[in-house]
PDB file of C-alpha atoms in Angstrom:
ATOM      1  CA  MET N   1      13.423  35.261 -55.086  1.00  0.00           C
ATOM      2  CA  PRO N   2      13.160  34.963 -58.886  1.00  0.00           C
ATOM      3  CA  LYS N   3      10.471  37.058 -60.509  1.00  0.00           C
ATOM      4  CA  ARG N   4       7.397  35.338 -61.839  1.00  0.00           C
ATOM      5  CA  ASP N   5       6.502  36.007 -65.455  1.00  0.00           C
ATOM      6  CA  PRO N   6       2.774  36.784 -65.495  1.00  0.00           C
ATOM      7  CA  GLY N   7       2.650  36.556 -69.272  1.00  0.00           C
ATOM      8  CA  PRO N   8       1.900  39.050 -71.991  1.00  0.00           C
ATOM      9  CA  SER N   9      -1.702  39.719 -70.925  1.00  0.00           C
ATOM     10  CA  VAL N  10      -0.677  41.523 -67.712  1.00  0.00           C
ATOM     11  CA  LYS N  11      -0.076  45.190 -68.446  1.00  0.00           C
ATOM     12  CA  ASP N  12       1.405  46.392 -65.136  1.00  0.00           C
ATOM     13  CA  LYS N  13       3.888  43.682 -64.163  1.00  0.00           C
ATOM     14  CA  GLU N  14       5.274  45.621 -61.170  1.00  0.00           C
ATOM     15  CA  LEU N  15       1.864  45.951 -59.535  1.00  0.00           C
ATOM     16  CA  TYR N  16       1.079  42.303 -60.371  1.00  0.00           C
ATOM     17  CA  GLU N  17       4.245  41.182 -58.534  1.00  0.00           C
ATOM     18  CA  LYS N  18       3.418  43.339 -55.514  1.00  0.00           C
ATOM     19  CA  LEU N  19      -0.097  41.919 -55.263  1.00  0.00           C
ATOM     20  CA  ARG N  20       1.134  38.328 -55.642  1.00  0.00           C
ATOM     21  CA  ASP N  21       3.726  38.920 -52.893  1.00  0.00           C
ATOM     22  CA  GLU N  22       0.893  40.149 -50.657  1.00  0.00           C
ATOM     23  CA  GLY N  23      -0.931  36.867 -51.220  1.00  0.00           C
ATOM     24  CA  SER N  24      -3.516  37.770 -53.867  1.00  0.00           C
ATOM     25  CA  SER N  25      -4.511  35.118 -56.377  1.00  0.00           C
ATOM     26  CA  LYS N  26      -3.163  35.193 -59.923  1.00  0.00           C
ATOM     27  CA  GLU N  27      -6.569  36.159 -61.290  1.00  0.00           C
ATOM     28  CA  LYS N  28      -7.142  38.962 -58.805  1.00  0.00           C
ATOM     29  CA  SER N  29      -3.611  40.315 -59.253  1.00  0.00           C
ATOM     30  CA  ALA N  30      -3.947  40.344 -63.042  1.00  0.00           C
ATOM     31  CA  ARG N  31      -7.374  41.989 -62.881  1.00  0.00           C
ATOM     32  CA  ILE N  32      -6.149  44.801 -60.622  1.00  0.00           C
ATOM     33  CA  ALA N  33      -2.877  45.279 -62.523  1.00  0.00           C
ATOM     34  CA  ASN N  34      -4.704  45.561 -65.839  1.00  0.00           C
ATOM     35  CA  ALA N  35      -7.289  47.967 -64.418  1.00  0.00           C
ATOM     36  CA  ALA N  36      -4.492  50.143 -63.060  1.00  0.00           C
ATOM     37  CA  ALA N  37      -2.723  50.147 -66.412  1.00  0.00           C
ATOM     38  CA  ASN N  38      -5.900  51.306 -68.174  1.00  0.00           C
ATOM     39  CA  THR N  39      -6.372  54.308 -65.868  1.00  0.00           C
ATOM     40  CA  SER N  40      -4.115  55.189 -62.997  1.00  0.00           C
ATOM     41  CA  ARG N  41      -3.228  53.259 -59.884  1.00  0.00           C
ATOM     42  CA  LYS N  42      -4.807  55.928 -57.716  1.00  0.00           C
ATOM     43  CA  SER N  43      -8.214  55.711 -59.382  1.00  0.00           C
ATOM     44  CA  VAL N  44      -8.444  51.892 -59.299  1.00  0.00           C
ATOM     45  CA  GLY N  45      -9.293  51.895 -55.601  1.00  0.00           C
ATOM     46  CA  ARG N  46     -12.129  54.338 -56.160  1.00  0.00           C
ATOM     47  CA  LYS N  47     -13.887  52.209 -58.763  1.00  0.00           C
ATOM     48  CA  GLY N  48     -16.966  50.219 -57.967  1.00  0.00           C
ATOM     49  CA  GLY N  49     -18.626  50.263 -54.596  1.00  0.00           C
ATOM     50  CA  LYS N  50     -22.097  49.896 -56.098  1.00  0.00           C
ATOM     51  CA  SER N  51     -22.891  46.253 -55.385  1.00  0.00           C
ATOM     52  CA  GLY N  52     -23.297  46.522 -51.622  1.00  0.00           C
ATOM     53  CA  ASP N  53     -21.761  44.518 -48.828  1.00  0.00           C
ATOM     54  CA  TYR N  54     -21.681  40.735 -49.287  1.00  0.00           C
ATOM     55  CA  ASP N  55     -22.956  40.373 -45.717  1.00  0.00           C
ATOM     56  CA  ASP N  56     -26.285  41.821 -46.884  1.00  0.00           C
ATOM     57  CA  TRP N  57     -26.651  39.350 -49.785  1.00  0.00           C
ATOM     58  CA  THR N  58     -28.667  36.133 -49.576  1.00  0.00           C
ATOM     59  CA  VAL N  59     -26.892  32.777 -49.861  1.00  0.00           C
ATOM     60  CA  GLU N  60     -28.638  32.259 -53.216  1.00  0.00           C
ATOM     61  CA  LYS N  61     -27.229  35.528 -54.612  1.00  0.00           C
ATOM     62  CA  LEU N  62     -23.771  34.734 -53.215  1.00  0.00           C
ATOM     63  CA  ARG N  63     -23.805  31.311 -54.907  1.00  0.00           C
ATOM     64  CA  LYS N  64     -24.920  32.864 -58.188  1.00  0.00           C
ATOM     65  CA  ARG N  65     -22.064  35.390 -58.039  1.00  0.00           C
ATOM     66  CA  ALA N  66     -19.607  32.611 -57.124  1.00  0.00           C
ATOM     67  CA  ALA N  67     -20.791  30.641 -60.155  1.00  0.00           C
ATOM     68  CA  GLU N  68     -20.262  33.679 -62.411  1.00  0.00           C
ATOM     69  CA  ILE N  69     -16.608  33.912 -61.440  1.00  0.00           C
ATOM     70  CA  GLY N  70     -15.990  30.166 -61.275  1.00  0.00           C
ATOM     71  CA  ILE N  71     -15.509  29.415 -57.582  1.00  0.00           C
ATOM     72  CA  GLU N  72     -15.376  25.648 -57.050  1.00  0.00           C
ATOM     73  CA  GLY N  73     -17.334  23.960 -54.243  1.00  0.00           C
ATOM     74  CA  ARG N  74     -19.803  26.825 -53.873  1.00  0.00           C
ATOM     75  CA  SER N  75     -22.855  24.565 -53.586  1.00  0.00           C
ATOM     76  CA  THR N  76     -21.691  23.172 -50.233  1.00  0.00           C
ATOM     77  CA  MET N  77     -20.343  26.433 -48.794  1.00  0.00           C
ATOM     78  CA  ARG N  78     -22.026  28.304 -45.984  1.00  0.00           C
ATOM     79  CA  LYS N  79     -22.645  32.026 -46.214  1.00  0.00           C
ATOM     80  CA  GLY N  80     -19.422  32.959 -44.409  1.00  0.00           C
ATOM     81  CA  ASP N  81     -17.374  30.650 -46.627  1.00  0.00           C
ATOM     82  CA  LEU N  82     -18.962  32.098 -49.762  1.00  0.00           C
ATOM     83  CA  ILE N  83     -18.204  35.645 -48.647  1.00  0.00           C
ATOM     84  CA  LYS N  84     -14.595  34.745 -47.865  1.00  0.00           C
ATOM     85  CA  ALA N  85     -14.178  33.007 -51.230  1.00  0.00           C
ATOM     86  CA  LEU N  86     -15.681  35.944 -53.121  1.00  0.00           C
ATOM     87  CA  ARG N  87     -13.548  38.509 -51.323  1.00  0.00           C
ATOM     88  CA  SER N  88     -10.343  36.580 -51.896  1.00  0.00           C
ATOM     89  CA  HIS N  89     -10.965  35.722 -55.554  1.00  0.00           C
TER      90      HIS N  89
END
């Protein structure tokens, strides 16, 4: 399969390709690849963890977060759909 060119903004092209092959979106792959390039791949997985589990959030908070990151169709989504969309973005 020919390699995809993620463009000059992606700093760790190898990790980007791996994530795309695993089915991650372009945005998510680029975000993770750039975070890994700024630190180390090992420490990227340890970042965060402060926002809590989406299952504990209200639908209103989930929709607000979905709006912040630009998820389309969020106003008609149910809680489970919002959580799935947020986790896969």
